[in-house]
Amino acid sequence: MPELPEVESVRRGIQAWAQGARVDRVRILDPRILGTTSNRLIAPEAPARLTAELTGRELASVERRGKFMWLPLRHCSDDTASGSAGGDAVAEPSPARALSVHLGMSGQFRVHESTDPMHRHTRAILGLERAGRERLELRFVDQRIFGHLGVDDLVDSHGASVPRSVSHIALDPLDPLYDPERTARRIQAKRTGMKSALLDQTVISGIGNIYADEALFAARVHPLAPTQTTRISRIRTVLAKAEAVMRDSLAQGGTSFDALYVHVNGESGYFERSLQVYGRGGLPCNRCETPIVRERFMNRSSHFCPVCQRKP
DNA sequence: ATTTTGTCCTGCGAGC
DNA sequence: TGCTCGCAGGACAAAA
C-alpha cells in the first residue's frame, strides 16, 4: 500500500525519466482511473480531454505532498513560438496546470520501452520524447483502480503551488515547511483516537495504515488513545516516531508486501522486514514477547502490542 | 461543525 | 473440484 515512503520512492524513480520530457502520446486504457474513488461517473469525453491536455506538453518536474504526486506542465518552447503568433516574446510562464497522480491502493508507475509486453493491469500510458535520448513509456498500472490520474489547476496551499485537488492536504513530515509542534496541537484539539488523527490527511499527510501502526508502537501509544487527554509530549513523540519510521522506510526503498507496490523497474522495497507490528498479528512483540494483537476498528486492521501500548 | 461510516475495486485464499 | 465469502485500504461523499 503506497504511503509516503513508497510514493516518494516512485517520485524519485520517475523523476530522472520524466523531468524535461515531452508527452508525445497518451493512451487511456481504462477511463475509470480518471475518476476519484467516490466519483466513478466518467464523462465519455474525459479520456480525449485529458489526452488533449497532455499531448505536446513538457513535464517540468515531479512533486509530492503526502501520498499525492503531480507533474507541472509547461508548453514546449517550439509550441509557444507557434502559438503566440507575432506576440511579444514573453518569459516562460510558470506552470499553471499539472498532471496529478494518486497511486491509491495498488497503483504503480513503470518505465518501459514501447515494445515491452503490456502488464495486465495497465490503465494508462504516457509516451515520452526526450531530447537526445531514446523514447520511453511511463505506464500507470493499477490492479484495484483506486488510483487516479487527472489534470488540475495549480493553486497556492501551505506556502506551495499544488493542484487544486491537493490543496486541502496537510504538509507531510518530509516537507521543509512541516511544523510538528503545530501538528501536535491540532491533533490534541481533535475529539478522536490517536490512530484516526494520524490517518487524517488534512492534519498530517502521508501516513497510512502501516505507518500509523508502526509509529504508535514505536511511541508506545494505543491506537484508540483519546487525542484530547493524551499529553502533548506523547503526541510529539508519536509524530517524531512517525517521521523516523517513514524516513527509515524510505532509506530502504519502502514496504513491499506483495507485487502491489514495486519501484519503477519492478523491484521491491525492503522495509517489510523492519515492520514491528503491521502484519504480525499473533507473533511475539519484539520488545516483550507478548503476542501482537490484530483488531478491526474504523473498518481497518490495527496491530499493536497489548502490553507495550497500554489501553486508554 | 466535526466525526464516523459506507463505497469504490480486484485478486486471492480460506472454508465448505 | 468449484463456489462463496471475507479481506486488503485511500479518499471522499454521505450520514450521524
CSV table of C-alpha atoms (C1' of nucleotides) in Angstrom, one decimal:
chain,number,residue,atom,x,y,z
A,1,MET,CA,0.0,0.0,0.0
A,2,PRO,CA,1.7,3.1,-1.1
A,3,GLU,CA,2.2,5.6,1.7
A,4,LEU,CA,4.6,8.4,1.9
A,5,PRO,CA,7.9,6.4,1.6
A,6,GLU,CA,6.6,4.4,-1.3
A,7,VAL,CA,5.2,7.4,-3.1
A,8,GLU,CA,8.5,9.3,-2.6
A,9,SER,CA,10.4,6.3,-3.9
A,10,VAL,CA,8.2,6.3,-7.0
A,11,ARG,CA,8.6,10.1,-7.3
A,12,ARG,CA,12.4,9.8,-7.3
A,13,GLY,CA,12.2,6.8,-9.6
A,14,ILE,CA,10.3,8.6,-12.4
A,15,GLN,CA,11.9,12.0,-12.0
A,16,ALA,CA,15.0,11.2,-14.0
A,17,TRP,CA,12.9,9.8,-16.8
A,18,ALA,CA,10.0,12.3,-16.8
A,19,GLN,CA,11.6,15.6,-16.0
A,20,GLY,CA,12.0,17.7,-19.1
A,21,ALA,CA,10.4,15.0,-21.3
A,22,ARG,CA,7.7,15.9,-23.8
A,23,VAL,CA,4.5,13.9,-23.9
A,24,ASP,CA,4.0,12.7,-27.4
A,25,ARG,CA,1.3,10.1,-26.9
A,26,VAL,CA,-1.4,9.4,-24.4
A,27,ARG,CA,-3.4,6.2,-24.1
A,28,ILE,CA,-6.2,5.8,-21.6
A,29,LEU,CA,-6.9,2.1,-21.4
A,30,ASP,CA,-9.3,2.2,-18.5
A,31,PRO,CA,-11.2,5.6,-18.1
A,32,ARG,CA,-12.1,4.7,-14.5
A,33,ILE,CA,-8.7,6.0,-13.4
A,34,LEU,CA,-9.8,9.4,-14.4
A,35,GLY,CA,-12.5,9.4,-11.7
A,36,THR,CA,-12.0,9.6,-8.0
A,37,THR,CA,-12.7,6.8,-5.6
A,38,SER,CA,-16.1,8.3,-4.8
A,39,ASN,CA,-16.9,9.6,-8.3
A,40,ARG,CA,-17.0,6.7,-10.8
A,41,LEU,CA,-19.1,8.6,-13.3
A,42,ILE,CA,-16.6,9.3,-16.0
A,43,ALA,CA,-17.8,11.7,-18.8
A,44,PRO,CA,-17.4,9.9,-22.2
A,45,GLU,CA,-15.2,12.7,-23.4
A,46,ALA,CA,-12.9,12.7,-20.4
A,47,PRO,CA,-10.2,10.5,-21.9
A,48,ALA,CA,-10.0,12.7,-25.1
A,49,ARG,CA,-9.9,15.8,-22.9
A,50,LEU,CA,-7.0,14.5,-20.8
A,51,THR,CA,-5.2,13.4,-23.9
A,52,ALA,CA,-5.5,16.8,-25.4
A,53,GLU,CA,-4.4,18.5,-22.2
A,54,LEU,CA,-1.2,16.4,-22.0
A,55,THR,CA,-0.1,15.8,-25.6
A,56,GLY,CA,2.7,18.1,-26.6
A,57,ARG,CA,3.3,19.3,-23.1
A,58,GLU,CA,6.6,19.2,-21.3
A,59,LEU,CA,6.8,17.6,-17.8
A,60,ALA,CA,8.5,20.3,-15.7
A,61,SER,CA,9.2,18.2,-12.6
A,62,VAL,CA,7.8,15.6,-10.3
A,63,GLU,CA,6.4,16.9,-7.0
A,64,ARG,CA,4.8,15.3,-4.0
A,65,ARG,CA,2.8,16.1,-0.9
A,66,GLY,CA,1.8,13.2,1.3
A,67,LYS,CA,0.6,10.4,-0.9
A,68,PHE,CA,-0.2,12.8,-3.8
A,69,MET,CA,2.1,13.3,-6.7
A,70,TRP,CA,1.9,15.8,-9.6
A,71,LEU,CA,3.9,16.8,-12.6
A,72,PRO,CA,3.6,20.5,-13.5
A,73,LEU,CA,3.0,21.0,-17.2
A,74,ARG,CA,4.5,23.6,-19.5
A,75,HIS,CA,4.3,24.4,-23.2
A,76,CYS,CA,7.3,23.3,-25.2
A,77,SER,CA,9.4,26.1,-26.5
A,78,ASP,CA,8.5,25.4,-30.1
A,79,ASP,CA,4.8,25.2,-29.3
A,80,THR,CA,5.0,28.5,-27.6
A,81,ALA,CA,6.6,30.1,-30.6
A,82,SER,CA,4.0,29.0,-33.0
A,83,GLY,CA,1.2,29.6,-30.5
A,84,SER,CA,1.8,33.2,-29.8
A,85,ALA,CA,1.8,34.3,-33.4
A,86,GLY,CA,3.8,37.5,-33.6
A,87,GLY,CA,3.2,38.3,-30.0
A,88,ASP,CA,5.7,39.8,-27.6
A,89,ALA,CA,8.5,37.5,-26.5
A,90,VAL,CA,7.4,36.6,-23.0
A,91,ALA,CA,9.4,34.6,-20.5
A,92,GLU,CA,8.4,31.1,-19.9
A,93,PRO,CA,5.2,31.3,-17.7
A,94,SER,CA,5.2,29.4,-14.5
A,95,PRO,CA,3.2,26.2,-15.0
A,96,ALA,CA,-0.5,26.8,-14.3
A,97,ARG,CA,-1.6,23.2,-14.7
A,98,ALA,CA,-0.3,19.8,-13.6
A,99,LEU,CA,-0.9,16.2,-14.2
A,100,SER,CA,-2.0,14.9,-10.8
A,101,VAL,CA,-1.5,11.3,-9.7
A,102,HIS,CA,-2.6,9.2,-6.8
A,103,LEU,CA,-1.5,5.6,-6.6
A,104,GLY,CA,-4.4,4.6,-4.4
A,105,MET,CA,-4.0,1.1,-3.1
A,106,SER,CA,-2.2,-0.6,-5.9
A,107,GLY,CA,-1.1,2.0,-8.4
A,108,GLN,CA,2.4,1.8,-9.9
A,109,PHE,CA,4.4,3.8,-12.4
A,110,ARG,CA,6.5,1.7,-14.6
A,111,VAL,CA,9.2,2.8,-17.1
A,112,HIS,CA,9.2,0.8,-20.3
A,113,GLU,CA,10.2,0.8,-23.9
A,114,SER,CA,7.2,0.8,-26.2
A,115,THR,CA,8.0,-2.7,-27.4
A,116,ASP,CA,7.9,-4.2,-23.9
A,117,PRO,CA,5.0,-6.6,-23.2
A,118,MET,CA,1.9,-5.0,-21.6
A,119,HIS,CA,1.2,-5.7,-18.0
A,120,ARG,CA,-2.4,-7.0,-17.5
A,121,HIS,CA,-3.5,-4.1,-15.3
A,122,THR,CA,-2.0,-1.2,-17.3
A,123,ARG,CA,-4.6,1.6,-17.2
A,124,ALA,CA,-2.8,4.4,-19.0
A,125,ILE,CA,0.3,5.1,-21.0
A,126,LEU,CA,2.3,8.3,-21.5
A,127,GLY,CA,4.7,8.2,-24.4
A,128,LEU,CA,7.7,10.4,-23.6
A,129,GLU,CA,10.0,12.0,-26.0
A,130,ARG,CA,13.3,13.1,-24.6
A,131,ALA,CA,15.8,15.4,-26.3
A,132,GLY,CA,18.8,13.3,-27.5
A,133,ARG,CA,17.7,10.2,-25.7
A,134,GLU,CA,15.5,7.2,-26.5
A,135,ARG,CA,11.8,7.4,-26.3
A,136,LEU,CA,10.1,5.6,-23.5
A,137,GLU,CA,6.8,4.9,-21.9
A,138,LEU,CA,5.5,5.7,-18.5
A,139,ARG,CA,2.9,3.1,-17.7
A,140,PHE,CA,0.3,3.5,-15.0
A,141,VAL,CA,-0.5,0.0,-13.7
A,142,ASP,CA,-3.3,-0.3,-11.1
A,143,GLN,CA,-5.0,-3.6,-10.2
A,144,ARG,CA,-7.7,-2.2,-8.0
A,145,ILE,CA,-8.3,1.1,-9.7
A,146,PHE,CA,-8.2,3.1,-6.5
A,147,GLY,CA,-5.6,5.2,-8.2
A,148,HIS,CA,-6.3,8.4,-10.1
A,149,LEU,CA,-4.9,10.5,-13.0
A,150,GLY,CA,-6.1,14.0,-13.8
A,151,VAL,CA,-5.1,17.4,-14.9
A,152,ASP,CA,-5.7,20.2,-12.5
A,153,ASP,CA,-5.1,23.9,-11.9
A,154,LEU,CA,-2.1,24.8,-9.6
A,155,VAL,CA,-3.1,26.8,-6.6
A,156,ASP,CA,-1.4,28.1,-3.5
A,157,SER,CA,-1.6,25.9,-0.4
A,158,HIS,CA,0.5,25.9,2.8
A,159,GLY,CA,3.2,28.0,1.0
A,160,ALA,CA,3.5,25.9,-2.1
A,161,SER,CA,1.9,25.6,-5.5
A,162,VAL,CA,-0.1,22.4,-5.7
A,163,PRO,CA,-3.0,21.0,-7.7
A,164,ARG,CA,-6.4,22.2,-6.5
A,165,SER,CA,-7.3,18.7,-5.7
A,166,VAL,CA,-4.4,18.6,-3.2
A,167,SER,CA,-4.9,22.0,-1.7
A,168,HIS,CA,-6.7,20.6,1.4
A,169,ILE,CA,-4.0,18.1,2.2
A,170,ALA,CA,-1.7,19.0,5.1
A,171,LEU,CA,2.1,19.2,4.9
A,172,ASP,CA,3.9,15.9,5.4
A,173,PRO,CA,6.8,15.2,7.8
A,174,LEU,CA,9.3,15.4,5.0
A,175,ASP,CA,8.2,18.8,3.9
A,176,PRO,CA,10.7,21.6,4.9
A,177,LEU,CA,7.7,23.7,6.0
A,178,TYR,CA,6.2,20.9,8.2
A,179,ASP,CA,5.7,22.1,11.7
A,180,PRO,CA,5.5,19.2,14.2
A,181,GLU,CA,4.5,21.5,17.2
A,182,ARG,CA,1.6,23.0,15.3
A,183,THR,CA,0.6,19.5,14.1
A,184,ALA,CA,0.7,18.1,17.7
A,185,ARG,CA,-1.6,20.9,18.9
A,186,ARG,CA,-4.0,20.3,16.1
A,187,ILE,CA,-4.2,16.6,16.9
A,188,GLN,CA,-4.8,17.3,20.6
A,189,ALA,CA,-7.7,19.6,19.6
A,190,LYS,CA,-9.5,16.8,17.8
A,191,ARG,CA,-12.0,14.6,19.6
A,192,THR,CA,-11.0,11.2,18.3
A,193,GLY,CA,-8.4,8.4,18.7
A,194,MET,CA,-4.7,8.8,18.1
A,195,LYS,CA,-4.7,6.5,15.1
A,196,SER,CA,-7.6,8.3,13.4
A,197,ALA,CA,-5.8,11.5,13.9
A,198,LEU,CA,-2.7,10.2,12.2
A,199,LEU,CA,-4.7,9.0,9.3
A,200,ASP,CA,-6.4,12.4,8.8
A,201,GLN,CA,-4.6,13.7,5.7
A,202,THR,CA,-5.8,17.3,6.5
A,203,VAL,CA,-3.9,17.2,9.8
A,204,ILE,CA,-0.7,15.4,8.7
A,205,SER,CA,-0.3,13.8,5.4
A,206,GLY,CA,1.5,10.7,4.1
A,207,ILE,CA,0.6,8.3,6.9
A,208,GLY,CA,-1.5,5.2,6.1
A,209,ASN,CA,-2.4,2.1,8.0
A,210,ILE,CA,1.1,0.6,8.0
A,211,TYR,CA,3.0,3.6,9.3
A,212,ALA,CA,0.2,4.6,11.7
A,213,ASP,CA,0.5,1.2,13.4
A,214,GLU,CA,4.3,1.3,13.4
A,215,ALA,CA,4.5,4.9,14.7
A,216,LEU,CA,2.1,4.1,17.6
A,217,PHE,CA,4.0,1.0,18.5
A,218,ALA,CA,7.3,2.9,18.5
A,219,ALA,CA,5.8,5.6,20.7
A,220,ARG,CA,4.1,3.0,23.0
A,221,VAL,CA,0.7,4.6,22.4
A,222,HIS,CA,-2.5,2.7,22.0
A,223,PRO,CA,-4.3,3.3,18.7
A,224,LEU,CA,-7.5,4.3,20.5
A,225,ALA,CA,-5.9,6.6,23.0
A,226,PRO,CA,-8.1,9.7,23.1
A,227,THR,CA,-6.3,12.7,21.5
A,228,GLN,CA,-7.8,15.2,23.9
A,229,THR,CA,-6.4,13.5,27.1
A,230,THR,CA,-3.1,12.4,25.6
A,231,ARG,CA,-0.3,14.5,26.9
A,232,ILE,CA,1.2,16.8,24.3
A,233,SER,CA,4.6,15.3,24.9
A,234,ARG,CA,3.2,11.9,24.0
A,235,ILE,CA,1.7,13.3,20.8
A,236,ARG,CA,5.1,14.9,20.0
A,237,THR,CA,6.7,11.5,20.4
A,238,VAL,CA,4.2,9.8,18.1
A,239,LEU,CA,4.9,12.4,15.4
A,240,ALA,CA,8.6,12.1,15.8
A,241,LYS,CA,8.3,8.3,15.5
A,242,ALA,CA,6.1,8.6,12.5
A,243,GLU,CA,8.7,10.7,10.8
A,244,ALA,CA,11.5,8.4,11.9
A,245,VAL,CA,9.8,5.2,10.7
A,246,MET,CA,8.9,6.8,7.4
A,247,ARG,CA,12.5,8.1,6.9
A,248,ASP,CA,13.9,4.6,7.7
A,249,SER,CA,11.5,3.0,5.3
A,250,LEU,CA,12.3,5.5,2.5
A,251,ALA,CA,16.0,4.7,3.0
A,252,GLN,CA,15.2,1.0,2.4
A,253,GLY,CA,13.0,1.7,-0.7
A,254,GLY,CA,9.7,1.4,1.1
A,255,THR,CA,7.5,-1.5,2.1
A,256,SER,CA,6.5,-4.2,-0.4
A,257,PHE,CA,4.1,-6.8,0.8
A,258,ASP,CA,3.3,-8.3,-2.5
A,259,ALA,CA,3.5,-7.3,-6.1
A,260,LEU,CA,1.2,-4.4,-5.5
A,261,TYR,CA,3.9,-1.9,-4.6
A,262,VAL,CA,7.1,-2.0,-6.7
A,263,HIS,CA,9.5,0.5,-8.0
A,264,VAL,CA,9.5,1.9,-11.5
A,265,ASN,CA,11.8,-1.0,-12.5
A,266,GLY,CA,9.6,-3.6,-10.9
A,267,GLU,CA,11.8,-4.2,-7.9
A,268,SER,CA,10.5,-4.4,-4.3
A,269,GLY,CA,11.4,-2.3,-1.3
A,270,TYR,CA,12.8,-3.9,1.8
A,271,PHE,CA,11.1,-2.3,4.7
A,272,GLU,CA,8.8,-5.2,5.3
A,273,ARG,CA,11.4,-7.0,7.3
A,274,SER,CA,11.6,-4.0,9.6
A,275,LEU,CA,7.9,-3.9,10.5
A,276,GLN,CA,7.3,-4.4,14.2
A,277,VAL,CA,3.5,-4.8,14.4
A,278,TYR,CA,1.9,-4.4,11.0
A,279,GLY,CA,1.1,-7.9,9.6
A,280,ARG,CA,2.4,-9.5,12.7
A,281,GLY,CA,-0.8,-10.4,14.5
A,282,GLY,CA,-0.2,-13.4,16.8
A,283,LEU,CA,3.6,-13.1,16.6
A,284,PRO,CA,5.6,-12.1,19.6
A,285,CYS,CA,6.3,-8.5,20.3
A,286,ASN,CA,10.0,-7.8,19.6
A,287,ARG,CA,10.2,-5.9,22.9
A,288,CYS,CA,8.3,-8.0,25.4
A,289,GLU,CA,7.3,-11.3,23.6
A,290,THR,CA,3.6,-10.7,24.1
A,291,PRO,CA,1.6,-11.8,21.0
A,292,ILE,CA,0.8,-8.8,18.8
A,293,VAL,CA,-3.0,-8.2,18.7
A,294,ARG,CA,-4.8,-7.6,15.5
A,295,GLU,CA,-8.1,-5.9,15.9
A,296,ARG,CA,-10.6,-4.4,13.5
A,297,PHE,CA,-11.8,-0.9,14.1
A,298,MET,CA,-12.5,2.0,11.9
A,299,ASN,CA,-13.0,-0.6,9.2
A,300,ARG,CA,-9.3,-1.3,9.2
A,301,SER,CA,-7.0,-3.7,10.9
A,302,SER,CA,-5.0,-2.3,13.7
A,303,HIS,CA,-1.9,-4.1,15.0
A,304,PHE,CA,-0.5,-3.3,18.4
A,305,CYS,CA,1.2,-4.8,21.5
A,306,PRO,CA,-1.3,-5.0,24.4
A,307,VAL,CA,1.5,-4.7,26.9
A,308,CYS,CA,3.7,-2.0,25.4
A,309,GLN,CA,0.7,0.0,24.2
A,310,ARG,CA,-1.5,0.3,27.3
A,311,LYS,CA,-5.2,0.5,26.8
A,312,PRO,CA,-6.7,4.0,27.1
B,1,DA,C1',-19.2,21.8,12.7
B,2,DT,C1',-16.9,17.7,13.3
B,3,DT,C1',-16.6,12.8,13.3
B,4,DT,C1',-17.8,8.3,11.7
B,5,DT,C1',-19.5,5.2,8.2
B,6,DG,C1',-20.0,3.3,3.6
B,7,DT,C1',-18.4,2.9,-1.1
B,8,DC,C1',-15.5,2.1,-4.8
B,9,DC,C1',-12.3,-2.1,-7.0
B,10,DT,C1',-9.8,-6.7,-7.9
B,11,DG,C1',-7.4,-11.0,-6.8
B,12,DC,C1',-6.5,-14.3,-3.6
B,13,DG,C1',-7.1,-17.7,-0.1
B,14,DA,C1',-9.9,-19.9,3.5
B,15,DG,C1',-13.8,-22.8,4.2
B,16,DC,C1',-17.5,-25.7,2.8
C,1,DT,C1',-13.4,-29.5,-7.5
C,2,DG,C1',-15.8,-25.2,-7.5
C,3,DC,C1',-18.2,-22.0,-5.3
C,4,DT,C1',-18.9,-18.1,-1.9
C,5,DC,C1',-17.3,-15.1,1.3
C,6,DG,C1',-14.1,-12.1,3.5
C,7,DC,C1',-10.2,-9.3,3.3
C,8,DA,C1',-6.8,-5.8,1.7
C,9,DG,C1',-7.4,0.0,2.4
C,10,DG,C1',-7.0,5.5,0.5
C,11,DA,C1',-10.0,9.2,-0.2
C,12,DC,C1',-14.2,11.2,-0.2
C,13,DA,C1',-19.4,11.7,-0.1
C,14,DA,C1',-22.9,10.9,3.0
C,15,DA,C1',-24.7,10.2,7.3
C,16,DA,C1',-24.7,10.9,12.2
